[in-house]
């Protein structure tokens, strides 16, 4: 696992955007796994800037988002479909049928989850998966105790996750209780993944994910099994790491390893 501790949250978002841009430069038809959440918004802002100045071209890529709320139509402003249109897809100019999210309004959401895993496989699998992390260690919406062998399926959100997401919904509107999420095994099949975490609210989860035991109690600890996982952190999210000095020696300023 590569642990990159950047100078601040802005540098961490740019580092994450750089990793995605490098993957697309290496393979213009890359299959990208995307994430939503507040942490990712600055990453998409960097990508929009690069699309605008012509240094990034996403038109040949295919994308699969991690998750979608159950019960929200794609045109609901807080659906992850609408969020991704706003944050990236409208600017990226790739055909809509190559931007995939689970359909949270499908009549049979269990079948939709199975279909989604099959669609990822049919696209050849994910080249690079972006991830955030919940304060409870979730990745996607794989809440603590999710099977480390799980596939895409419906998960009940914890009260903590619903409270964290309530900020995106109106005061008269309840945050959704269920989501379709890629499973942990689905995420582990990506050929590379990069997790971005910023702020003190993520420090405990990051320490558990990187240095804690491999455990369903912290779903992000499953990334310890991934052969090509990168954790991009700001100093606040890295604050509880016992081996922080070591990571900073290997990757000064969150840059490439000195060999
Ligand atoms: C969203 C997702 C979640 C978020 C996580 C962090 O697609 O997969 O795992 O990445 O809940 O959310 P923020 O960044 O809002 O703290």
JSON list of N, CA and C and ligand atoms in Angstrom, two decimals, residues 34-41 65-69 80 129-136 138-143 161 164-165 167-168 181 187 196 198 202, ligand 1:
[
{"chain": "A", "resi": 34, "resn": "UNK", "atom": "N", "xyz": [-15.65, 5.64, -10.02]},
{"chain": "A", "resi": 34, "resn": "UNK", "atom": "CA", "xyz": [-15.75, 6.98, -9.44]},
{"chain": "A", "resi": 34, "resn": "UNK", "atom": "C", "xyz": [-16.51, 6.95, -8.12]},
{"chain": "A", "resi": 35, "resn": "UNK", "atom": "N", "xyz": [-16.27, 7.98, -7.32]},
{"chain": "A", "resi": 35, "resn": "UNK", "atom": "CA", "xyz": [-16.89, 8.10, -5.99]},
{"chain": "A", "resi": 35, "resn": "UNK", "atom": "C", "xyz": [-17.55, 9.46, -5.87]},
{"chain": "A", "resi": 36, "resn": "UNK", "atom": "N", "xyz": [-18.50, 9.56, -4.98]},
{"chain": "A", "resi": 36, "resn": "UNK", "atom": "CA", "xyz": [-19.10, 10.86, -4.65]},
{"chain": "A", "resi": 36, "resn": "UNK", "atom": "C", "xyz": [-18.72, 11.21, -3.21]},
{"chain": "A", "resi": 37, "resn": "UNK", "atom": "N", "xyz": [-19.37, 12.22, -2.65]},
{"chain": "A", "resi": 37, "resn": "UNK", "atom": "CA", "xyz": [-19.04, 12.67, -1.30]},
{"chain": "A", "resi": 37, "resn": "UNK", "atom": "C", "xyz": [-18.28, 13.98, -1.35]},
{"chain": "A", "resi": 38, "resn": "UNK", "atom": "N", "xyz": [-18.32, 14.70, -0.24]},
{"chain": "A", "resi": 38, "resn": "UNK", "atom": "CA", "xyz": [-17.71, 16.03, -0.17]},
{"chain": "A", "resi": 38, "resn": "UNK", "atom": "C", "xyz": [-16.22, 16.00, -0.45]},
{"chain": "A", "resi": 39, "resn": "UNK", "atom": "N", "xyz": [-15.53, 14.95, -0.03]},
{"chain": "A", "resi": 39, "resn": "UNK", "atom": "CA", "xyz": [-14.07, 14.88, -0.22]},
{"chain": "A", "resi": 39, "resn": "UNK", "atom": "C", "xyz": [-13.71, 14.91, -1.69]},
{"chain": "A", "resi": 40, "resn": "UNK", "atom": "N", "xyz": [-14.56, 14.33, -2.53]},
{"chain": "A", "resi": 40, "resn": "UNK", "atom": "CA", "xyz": [-14.24, 14.22, -3.96]},
{"chain": "A", "resi": 40, "resn": "UNK", "atom": "C", "xyz": [-14.50, 15.51, -4.73]},
{"chain": "A", "resi": 41, "resn": "UNK", "atom": "N", "xyz": [-15.27, 16.43, -4.15]},
{"chain": "A", "resi": 41, "resn": "UNK", "atom": "CA", "xyz": [-15.66, 17.61, -4.94]},
{"chain": "A", "resi": 41, "resn": "UNK", "atom": "C", "xyz": [-14.45, 18.41, -5.44]},
{"chain": "A", "resi": 65, "resn": "UNK", "atom": "N", "xyz": [-19.75, 4.38, -11.19]},
{"chain": "A", "resi": 65, "resn": "UNK", "atom": "CA", "xyz": [-19.73, 4.91, -9.82]},
{"chain": "A", "resi": 65, "resn": "UNK", "atom": "C", "xyz": [-19.92, 3.80, -8.80]},
{"chain": "A", "resi": 66, "resn": "UNK", "atom": "N", "xyz": [-19.44, 4.08, -7.60]},
{"chain": "A", "resi": 66, "resn": "UNK", "atom": "CA", "xyz": [-19.50, 3.08, -6.53]},
{"chain": "A", "resi": 66, "resn": "UNK", "atom": "C", "xyz": [-20.91, 2.76, -6.10]},
{"chain": "A", "resi": 67, "resn": "UNK", "atom": "N", "xyz": [-21.78, 3.78, -6.08]},
{"chain": "A", "resi": 67, "resn": "UNK", "atom": "CA", "xyz": [-23.04, 3.57, -5.36]},
{"chain": "A", "resi": 67, "resn": "UNK", "atom": "C", "xyz": [-24.11, 4.57, -5.78]},
{"chain": "A", "resi": 68, "resn": "UNK", "atom": "N", "xyz": [-25.31, 4.27, -5.39]},
{"chain": "A", "resi": 68, "resn": "UNK", "atom": "CA", "xyz": [-26.46, 5.16, -5.62]},
{"chain": "A", "resi": 68, "resn": "UNK", "atom": "C", "xyz": [-27.50, 4.88, -4.53]},
{"chain": "A", "resi": 69, "resn": "UNK", "atom": "N", "xyz": [-28.19, 5.92, -4.11]},
{"chain": "A", "resi": 69, "resn": "UNK", "atom": "CA", "xyz": [-29.25, 5.77, -3.12]},
{"chain": "A", "resi": 69, "resn": "UNK", "atom": "C", "xyz": [-30.43, 4.99, -3.71]},
{"chain": "A", "resi": 80, "resn": "UNK", "atom": "N", "xyz": [-26.89, 10.37, -6.89]},
{"chain": "A", "resi": 80, "resn": "UNK", "atom": "CA", "xyz": [-25.48, 10.42, -7.30]},
{"chain": "A", "resi": 80, "resn": "UNK", "atom": "C", "xyz": [-25.36, 10.58, -8.81]},
{"chain": "A", "resi": 129, "resn": "UNK", "atom": "N", "xyz": [-9.97, 2.75, -9.54]},
{"chain": "A", "resi": 129, "resn": "UNK", "atom": "CA", "xyz": [-11.15, 3.03, -8.71]},
{"chain": "A", "resi": 129, "resn": "UNK", "atom": "C", "xyz": [-10.82, 4.14, -7.73]},
{"chain": "A", "resi": 130, "resn": "UNK", "atom": "N", "xyz": [-11.57, 5.24, -7.78]},
{"chain": "A", "resi": 130, "resn": "UNK", "atom": "CA", "xyz": [-11.46, 6.29, -6.76]},
{"chain": "A", "resi": 130, "resn": "UNK", "atom": "C", "xyz": [-12.33, 5.91, -5.57]},
{"chain": "A", "resi": 131, "resn": "UNK", "atom": "N", "xyz": [-11.84, 6.21, -4.37]},
{"chain": "A", "resi": 131, "resn": "UNK", "atom": "CA", "xyz": [-12.59, 5.91, -3.15]},
{"chain": "A", "resi": 131, "resn": "UNK", "atom": "C", "xyz": [-12.48, 7.07, -2.17]},
{"chain": "A", "resi": 132, "resn": "UNK", "atom": "N", "xyz": [-13.56, 7.31, -1.42]},
{"chain": "A", "resi": 132, "resn": "UNK", "atom": "CA", "xyz": [-13.48, 8.09, -0.19]},
{"chain": "A", "resi": 132, "resn": "UNK", "atom": "C", "xyz": [-13.57, 7.10, 0.96]},
{"chain": "A", "resi": 133, "resn": "UNK", "atom": "N", "xyz": [-13.68, 7.62, 2.16]},
{"chain": "A", "resi": 133, "resn": "UNK", "atom": "CA", "xyz": [-13.83, 6.74, 3.33]},
{"chain": "A", "resi": 133, "resn": "UNK", "atom": "C", "xyz": [-14.78, 7.41, 4.32]},
{"chain": "A", "resi": 134, "resn": "UNK", "atom": "N", "xyz": [-15.66, 6.62, 4.90]},
{"chain": "A", "resi": 134, "resn": "UNK", "atom": "CA", "xyz": [-16.53, 7.17, 5.94]},
{"chain": "A", "resi": 134, "resn": "UNK", "atom": "C", "xyz": [-15.78, 7.28, 7.26]},
{"chain": "A", "resi": 135, "resn": "UNK", "atom": "N", "xyz": [-16.29, 8.09, 8.15]},
{"chain": "A", "resi": 135, "resn": "UNK", "atom": "CA", "xyz": [-15.69, 8.19, 9.48]},
{"chain": "A", "resi": 135, "resn": "UNK", "atom": "C", "xyz": [-15.73, 6.86, 10.22]},
{"chain": "A", "resi": 136, "resn": "UNK", "atom": "N", "xyz": [-16.61, 5.95, 9.77]},
{"chain": "A", "resi": 136, "resn": "UNK", "atom": "CA", "xyz": [-16.68, 4.61, 10.37]},
{"chain": "A", "resi": 136, "resn": "UNK", "atom": "C", "xyz": [-15.90, 3.57, 9.58]},
{"chain": "A", "resi": 138, "resn": "UNK", "atom": "N", "xyz": [-16.19, 2.97, 6.26]},
{"chain": "A", "resi": 138, "resn": "UNK", "atom": "CA", "xyz": [-16.82, 2.38, 5.07]},
{"chain": "A", "resi": 138, "resn": "UNK", "atom": "C", "xyz": [-16.13, 2.83, 3.78]},
{"chain": "A", "resi": 139, "resn": "UNK", "atom": "N", "xyz": [-16.16, 1.96, 2.79]},
{"chain": "A", "resi": 139, "resn": "UNK", "atom": "CA", "xyz": [-15.79, 2.33, 1.41]},
{"chain": "A", "resi": 139, "resn": "UNK", "atom": "C", "xyz": [-16.99, 1.97, 0.54]},
{"chain": "A", "resi": 140, "resn": "UNK", "atom": "N", "xyz": [-17.27, 2.81, -0.49]},
{"chain": "A", "resi": 140, "resn": "UNK", "atom": "CA", "xyz": [-18.60, 2.72, -1.08]},
{"chain": "A", "resi": 140, "resn": "UNK", "atom": "C", "xyz": [-19.55, 2.89, 0.09]},
{"chain": "A", "resi": 141, "resn": "UNK", "atom": "N", "xyz": [-20.63, 2.12, 0.09]},
{"chain": "A", "resi": 141, "resn": "UNK", "atom": "CA", "xyz": [-21.49, 2.12, 1.28]},
{"chain": "A", "resi": 141, "resn": "UNK", "atom": "C", "xyz": [-21.42, 0.76, 1.96]},
{"chain": "A", "resi": 142, "resn": "UNK", "atom": "N", "xyz": [-20.24, 0.17, 1.95]},
{"chain": "A", "resi": 142, "resn": "UNK", "atom": "CA", "xyz": [-20.00, -1.06, 2.70]},
{"chain": "A", "resi": 142, "resn": "UNK", "atom": "C", "xyz": [-19.76, -0.67, 4.14]},
{"chain": "A", "resi": 143, "resn": "UNK", "atom": "N", "xyz": [-20.83, -0.72, 4.92]},
{"chain": "A", "resi": 143, "resn": "UNK", "atom": "CA", "xyz": [-20.75, -0.30, 6.31]},
{"chain": "A", "resi": 143, "resn": "UNK", "atom": "C", "xyz": [-20.00, -1.35, 7.13]},
{"chain": "A", "resi": 161, "resn": "UNK", "atom": "N", "xyz": [-23.84, 7.33, 8.96]},
{"chain": "A", "resi": 161, "resn": "UNK", "atom": "CA", "xyz": [-23.74, 7.70, 7.54]},
{"chain": "A", "resi": 161, "resn": "UNK", "atom": "C", "xyz": [-24.92, 8.57, 7.13]},
{"chain": "A", "resi": 164, "resn": "UNK", "atom": "N", "xyz": [-24.33, 11.99, 8.39]},
{"chain": "A", "resi": 164, "resn": "UNK", "atom": "CA", "xyz": [-23.28, 12.68, 7.62]},
{"chain": "A", "resi": 164, "resn": "UNK", "atom": "C", "xyz": [-23.84, 13.16, 6.28]},
{"chain": "A", "resi": 165, "resn": "UNK", "atom": "N", "xyz": [-24.76, 12.37, 5.68]},
{"chain": "A", "resi": 165, "resn": "UNK", "atom": "CA", "xyz": [-25.29, 12.72, 4.36]},
{"chain": "A", "resi": 165, "resn": "UNK", "atom": "C", "xyz": [-26.48, 13.68, 4.44]},
{"chain": "A", "resi": 167, "resn": "UNK", "atom": "N", "xyz": [-26.64, 16.53, 5.42]},
{"chain": "A", "resi": 167, "resn": "UNK", "atom": "CA", "xyz": [-26.31, 17.90, 5.04]},
{"chain": "A", "resi": 167, "resn": "UNK", "atom": "C", "xyz": [-26.60, 18.20, 3.57]},
{"chain": "A", "resi": 168, "resn": "UNK", "atom": "N", "xyz": [-26.67, 17.14, 2.75]},
{"chain": "A", "resi": 168, "resn": "UNK", "atom": "CA", "xyz": [-26.93, 17.35, 1.33]},
{"chain": "A", "resi": 168, "resn": "UNK", "atom": "C", "xyz": [-28.43, 17.42, 1.01]},
{"chain": "A", "resi": 181, "resn": "UNK", "atom": "N", "xyz": [-24.55, -0.56, -3.48]},
{"chain": "A", "resi": 181, "resn": "UNK", "atom": "CA", "xyz": [-23.13, -0.25, -3.47]},
{"chain": "A", "resi": 181, "resn": "UNK", "atom": "C", "xyz": [-22.32, -1.39, -4.07]},
{"chain": "A", "resi": 187, "resn": "UNK", "atom": "N", "xyz": [-14.73, -4.06, -5.39]},
{"chain": "A", "resi": 187, "resn": "UNK", "atom": "CA", "xyz": [-13.72, -3.00, -5.32]},
{"chain": "A", "resi": 187, "resn": "UNK", "atom": "C", "xyz": [-12.31, -3.59, -5.39]},
{"chain": "A", "resi": 196, "resn": "UNK", "atom": "N", "xyz": [-8.90, 8.79, -1.18]},
{"chain": "A", "resi": 196, "resn": "UNK", "atom": "CA", "xyz": [-8.58, 10.14, -0.71]},
{"chain": "A", "resi": 196, "resn": "UNK", "atom": "C", "xyz": [-9.30, 10.40, 0.60]},
{"chain": "A", "resi": 198, "resn": "UNK", "atom": "N", "xyz": [-9.41, 13.42, 3.78]},
{"chain": "A", "resi": 198, "resn": "UNK", "atom": "CA", "xyz": [-8.94, 14.71, 4.29]},
{"chain": "A", "resi": 198, "resn": "UNK", "atom": "C", "xyz": [-9.73, 15.07, 5.55]},
{"chain": "A", "resi": 202, "resn": "UNK", "atom": "N", "xyz": [-11.54, 11.89, 9.63]},
{"chain": "A", "resi": 202, "resn": "UNK", "atom": "CA", "xyz": [-11.18, 10.63, 8.97]},
{"chain": "A", "resi": 202, "resn": "UNK", "atom": "C", "xyz": [-9.95, 9.99, 9.61]},
{"chain": "B", "resi": 1, "resn": "LIG", "atom": "C1", "xyz": [-19.72, 7.85, -1.95]},
{"chain": "B", "resi": 1, "resn": "LIG", "atom": "C2", "xyz": [-18.99, 6.86, -1.17]},
{"chain": "B", "resi": 1, "resn": "LIG", "atom": "C3", "xyz": [-18.70, 7.05, 0.27]},
{"chain": "B", "resi": 1, "resn": "LIG", "atom": "C4", "xyz": [-17.98, 8.37, 0.57]},
{"chain": "B", "resi": 1, "resn": "LIG", "atom": "C5", "xyz": [-17.74, 8.51, 2.06]},
{"chain": "B", "resi": 1, "resn": "LIG", "atom": "C6", "xyz": [-17.05, 9.80, 2.41]},
{"chain": "B", "resi": 1, "resn": "LIG", "atom": "O1", "xyz": [-19.78, 7.44, -3.32]},
{"chain": "B", "resi": 1, "resn": "LIG", "atom": "O2", "xyz": [-18.66, 5.88, -1.73]},
{"chain": "B", "resi": 1, "resn": "LIG", "atom": "O3", "xyz": [-17.90, 5.98, 0.71]},
{"chain": "B", "resi": 1, "resn": "LIG", "atom": "O4", "xyz": [-16.76, 8.40, -0.12]},
{"chain": "B", "resi": 1, "resn": "LIG", "atom": "O5", "xyz": [-18.97, 8.43, 2.73]},
{"chain": "B", "resi": 1, "resn": "LIG", "atom": "O6", "xyz": [-17.90, 10.86, 2.17]},
{"chain": "B", "resi": 1, "resn": "LIG", "atom": "P1", "xyz": [-17.42, 12.37, 2.39]},
{"chain": "B", "resi": 1, "resn": "LIG", "atom": "O7", "xyz": [-16.34, 12.61, 1.41]},
{"chain": "B", "resi": 1, "resn": "LIG", "atom": "O8", "xyz": [-18.63, 13.19, 2.14]},
{"chain": "B", "resi": 1, "resn": "LIG", "atom": "O9", "xyz": [-16.91, 12.43, 3.80]}
]
